[in-house]
Short mmCIF file of C-alpha atoms in Angstrom, two decimals:
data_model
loop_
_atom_site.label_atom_id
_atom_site.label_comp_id
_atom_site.label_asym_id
_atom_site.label_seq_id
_atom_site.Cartn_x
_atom_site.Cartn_y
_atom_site.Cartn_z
CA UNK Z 32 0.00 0.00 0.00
CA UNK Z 33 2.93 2.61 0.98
CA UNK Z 34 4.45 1.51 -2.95
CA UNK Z 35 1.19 2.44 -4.40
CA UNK Z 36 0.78 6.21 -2.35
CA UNK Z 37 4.42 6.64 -2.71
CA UNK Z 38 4.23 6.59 -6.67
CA UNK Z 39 0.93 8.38 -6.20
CA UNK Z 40 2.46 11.21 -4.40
CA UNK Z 41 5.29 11.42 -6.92
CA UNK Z 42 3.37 11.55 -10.17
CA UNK Z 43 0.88 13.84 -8.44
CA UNK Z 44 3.28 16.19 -7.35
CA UNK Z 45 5.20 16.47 -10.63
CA UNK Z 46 1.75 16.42 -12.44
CA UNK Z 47 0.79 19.48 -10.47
CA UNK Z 48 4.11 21.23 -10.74
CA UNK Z 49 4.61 20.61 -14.70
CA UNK Z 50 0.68 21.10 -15.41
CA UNK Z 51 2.04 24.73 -14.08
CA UNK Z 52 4.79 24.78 -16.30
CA UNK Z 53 2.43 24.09 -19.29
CA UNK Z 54 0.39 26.98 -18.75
CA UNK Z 55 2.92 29.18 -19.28
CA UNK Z 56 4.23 27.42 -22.58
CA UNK Z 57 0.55 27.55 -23.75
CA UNK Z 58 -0.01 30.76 -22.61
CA UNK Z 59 3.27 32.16 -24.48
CA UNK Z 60 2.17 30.75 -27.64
CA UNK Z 61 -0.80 33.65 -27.95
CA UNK Z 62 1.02 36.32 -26.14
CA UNK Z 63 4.59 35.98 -27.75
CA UNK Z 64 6.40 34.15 -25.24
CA UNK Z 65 10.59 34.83 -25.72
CA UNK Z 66 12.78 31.83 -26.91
CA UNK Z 67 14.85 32.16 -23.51
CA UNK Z 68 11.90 31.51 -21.51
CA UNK Z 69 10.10 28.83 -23.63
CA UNK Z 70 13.67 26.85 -24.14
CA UNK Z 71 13.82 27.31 -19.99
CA UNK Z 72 9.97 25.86 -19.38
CA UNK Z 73 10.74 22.96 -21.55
CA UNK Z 74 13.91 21.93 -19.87
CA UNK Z 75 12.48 22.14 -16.22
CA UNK Z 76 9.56 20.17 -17.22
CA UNK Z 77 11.74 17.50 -19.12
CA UNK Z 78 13.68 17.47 -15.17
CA UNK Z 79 10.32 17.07 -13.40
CA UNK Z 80 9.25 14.52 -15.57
CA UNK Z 81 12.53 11.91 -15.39
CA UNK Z 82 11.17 11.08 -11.90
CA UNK Z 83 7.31 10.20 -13.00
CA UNK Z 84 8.94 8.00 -15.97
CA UNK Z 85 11.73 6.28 -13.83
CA UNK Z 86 9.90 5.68 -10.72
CA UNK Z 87 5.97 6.27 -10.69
CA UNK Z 88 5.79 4.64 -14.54
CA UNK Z 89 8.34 1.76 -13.22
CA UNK Z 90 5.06 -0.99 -12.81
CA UNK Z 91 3.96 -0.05 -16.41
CA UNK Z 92 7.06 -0.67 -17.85
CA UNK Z 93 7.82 -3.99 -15.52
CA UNK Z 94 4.79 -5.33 -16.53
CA UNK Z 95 4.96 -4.55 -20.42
CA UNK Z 96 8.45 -6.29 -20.22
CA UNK Z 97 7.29 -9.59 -18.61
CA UNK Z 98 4.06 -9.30 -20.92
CA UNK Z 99 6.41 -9.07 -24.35
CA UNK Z 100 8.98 -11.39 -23.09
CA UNK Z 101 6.20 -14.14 -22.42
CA UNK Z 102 5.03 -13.15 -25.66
CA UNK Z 103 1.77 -12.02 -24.75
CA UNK Z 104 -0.23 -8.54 -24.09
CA UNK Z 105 -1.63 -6.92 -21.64
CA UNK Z 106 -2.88 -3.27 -21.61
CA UNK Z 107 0.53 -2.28 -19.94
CA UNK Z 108 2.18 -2.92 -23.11
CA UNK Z 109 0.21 -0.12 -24.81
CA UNK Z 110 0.42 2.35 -21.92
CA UNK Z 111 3.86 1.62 -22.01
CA UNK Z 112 4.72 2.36 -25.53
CA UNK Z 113 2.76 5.86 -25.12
CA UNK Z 114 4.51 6.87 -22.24
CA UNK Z 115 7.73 6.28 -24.27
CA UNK Z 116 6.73 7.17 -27.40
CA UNK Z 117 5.66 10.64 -25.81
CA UNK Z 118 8.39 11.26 -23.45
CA UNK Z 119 11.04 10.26 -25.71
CA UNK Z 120 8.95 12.67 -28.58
CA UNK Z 121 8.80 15.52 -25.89
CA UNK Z 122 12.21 15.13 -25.36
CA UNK Z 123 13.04 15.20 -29.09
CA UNK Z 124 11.47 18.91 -28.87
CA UNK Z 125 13.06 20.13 -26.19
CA UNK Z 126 16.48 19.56 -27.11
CA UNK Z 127 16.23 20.33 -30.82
CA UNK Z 128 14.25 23.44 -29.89
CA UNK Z 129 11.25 22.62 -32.04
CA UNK Z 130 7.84 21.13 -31.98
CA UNK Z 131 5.57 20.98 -29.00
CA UNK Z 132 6.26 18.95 -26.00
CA UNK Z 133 3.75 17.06 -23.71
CA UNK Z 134 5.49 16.37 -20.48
CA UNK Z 135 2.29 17.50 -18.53
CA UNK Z 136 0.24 14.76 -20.76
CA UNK Z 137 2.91 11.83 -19.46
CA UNK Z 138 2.64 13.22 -16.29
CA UNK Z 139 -1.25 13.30 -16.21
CA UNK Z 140 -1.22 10.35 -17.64
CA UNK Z 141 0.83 8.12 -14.73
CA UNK Z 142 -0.92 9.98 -12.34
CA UNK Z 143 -4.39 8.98 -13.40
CA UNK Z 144 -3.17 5.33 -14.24
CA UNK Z 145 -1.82 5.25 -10.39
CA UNK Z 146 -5.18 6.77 -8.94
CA UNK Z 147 -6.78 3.81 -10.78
CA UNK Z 148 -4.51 1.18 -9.77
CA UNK Z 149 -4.74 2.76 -5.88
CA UNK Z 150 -8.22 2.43 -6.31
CA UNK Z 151 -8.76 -0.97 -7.42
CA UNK Z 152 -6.12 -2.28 -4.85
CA UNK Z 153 -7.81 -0.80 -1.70
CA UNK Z 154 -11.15 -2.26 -2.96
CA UNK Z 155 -9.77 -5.47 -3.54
CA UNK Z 156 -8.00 -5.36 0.33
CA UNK Z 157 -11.53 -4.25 1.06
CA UNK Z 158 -12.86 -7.23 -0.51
CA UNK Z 159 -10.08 -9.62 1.18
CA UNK Z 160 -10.69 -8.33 4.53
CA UNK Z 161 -14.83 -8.65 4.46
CA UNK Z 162 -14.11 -12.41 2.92
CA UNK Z 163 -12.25 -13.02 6.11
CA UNK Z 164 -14.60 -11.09 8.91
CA UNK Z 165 -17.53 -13.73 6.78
CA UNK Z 166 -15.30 -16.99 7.69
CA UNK Z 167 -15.24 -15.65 11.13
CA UNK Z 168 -18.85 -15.67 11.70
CA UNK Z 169 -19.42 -19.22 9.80
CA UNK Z 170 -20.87 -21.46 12.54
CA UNK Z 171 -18.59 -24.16 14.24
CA UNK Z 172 -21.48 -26.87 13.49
CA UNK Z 173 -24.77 -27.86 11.88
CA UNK Z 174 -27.63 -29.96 12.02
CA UNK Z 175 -27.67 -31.99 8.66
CA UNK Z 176 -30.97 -34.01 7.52
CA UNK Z 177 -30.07 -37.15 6.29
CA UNK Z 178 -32.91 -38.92 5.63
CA UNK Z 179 -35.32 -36.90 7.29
CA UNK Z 180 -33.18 -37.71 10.60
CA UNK Z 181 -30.83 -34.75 12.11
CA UNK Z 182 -27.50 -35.32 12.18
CA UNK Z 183 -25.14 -32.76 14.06
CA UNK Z 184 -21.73 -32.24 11.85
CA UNK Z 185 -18.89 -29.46 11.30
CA UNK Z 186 -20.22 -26.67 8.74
CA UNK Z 187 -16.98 -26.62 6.95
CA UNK Z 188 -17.95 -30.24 5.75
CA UNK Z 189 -21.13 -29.08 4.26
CA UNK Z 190 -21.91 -29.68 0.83
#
């Protein structure tokens, strides 16, 4: 559970941080933003985004691996390849000084994947835990009719 809010916390924080970053990139494109500035935005948000890809995108990638070295698929394998194919495309931009960049989309993107997989793992301990509280309430014993005669035996051997 601490994995899961741990790679929450980072992809939300750097989500929040580059989302920032964004607004001023799209912002510059209507009011004349200088080259100084927009080379400077990209660069910070290529930095804030390294730690989303390398450690909050780290199950994606882990998983897409095993998936294509099995040689099957899962949906990891596309979320993978768009997180590259993005990142690695944003990147492209930044350092060529051309294009658009969409570090705040990968970011987003991790971040709302993570919420997801946060989500469905606390319902599923939810799930685990009111399986178990059920077994402890199962009775010890009960009566069984066998032939229209009661017969006292353990629940758990209950048809």
């Amino acid at each position: 559970m601490s994995a899961y809010l741990r790679r929450l916390a980072v992809s939300g924080i750097m989500t929040m941080q580059v989302m920032m970053l964004a607004f001023g990139l799209y912002f510059g494109e209507f009011t004349g933003i200088e080259a100084q500035y927009e080379g400077y935005l990209r660069w910070v948000s290529l930095l804030l985004t390294l730690p989303v890809m390398a450690f909050a995108a780290r199950p994606f990638f882990a998983s897409a691996w095993r998936a294509l070295s099995s040689r099957e698929l899962n949906m990891d394998v596309p979320i993978s390849l768009a997180l590259l194919y993005t990142f690695i495309a944003s990147t492209y931009a930044t350092v060529l000084d051309t294009g658009e960049v969409y570090f705040e989309s990968v970011c987003m993107f991790v971040f709302l994947l993570q919420l997801g997989k946060f989500f469905e793992f606390r319902a599923r301990k939810r799930a685990r835990d009111a399986t178990s509280d059920l077994l402890k309430v199962m009775p010890v014993s009960a009566t069984l009719l066998n032939n229209g005669e009661p017969e006292v035996t353990s629940a758990r051997r209950l048809p």
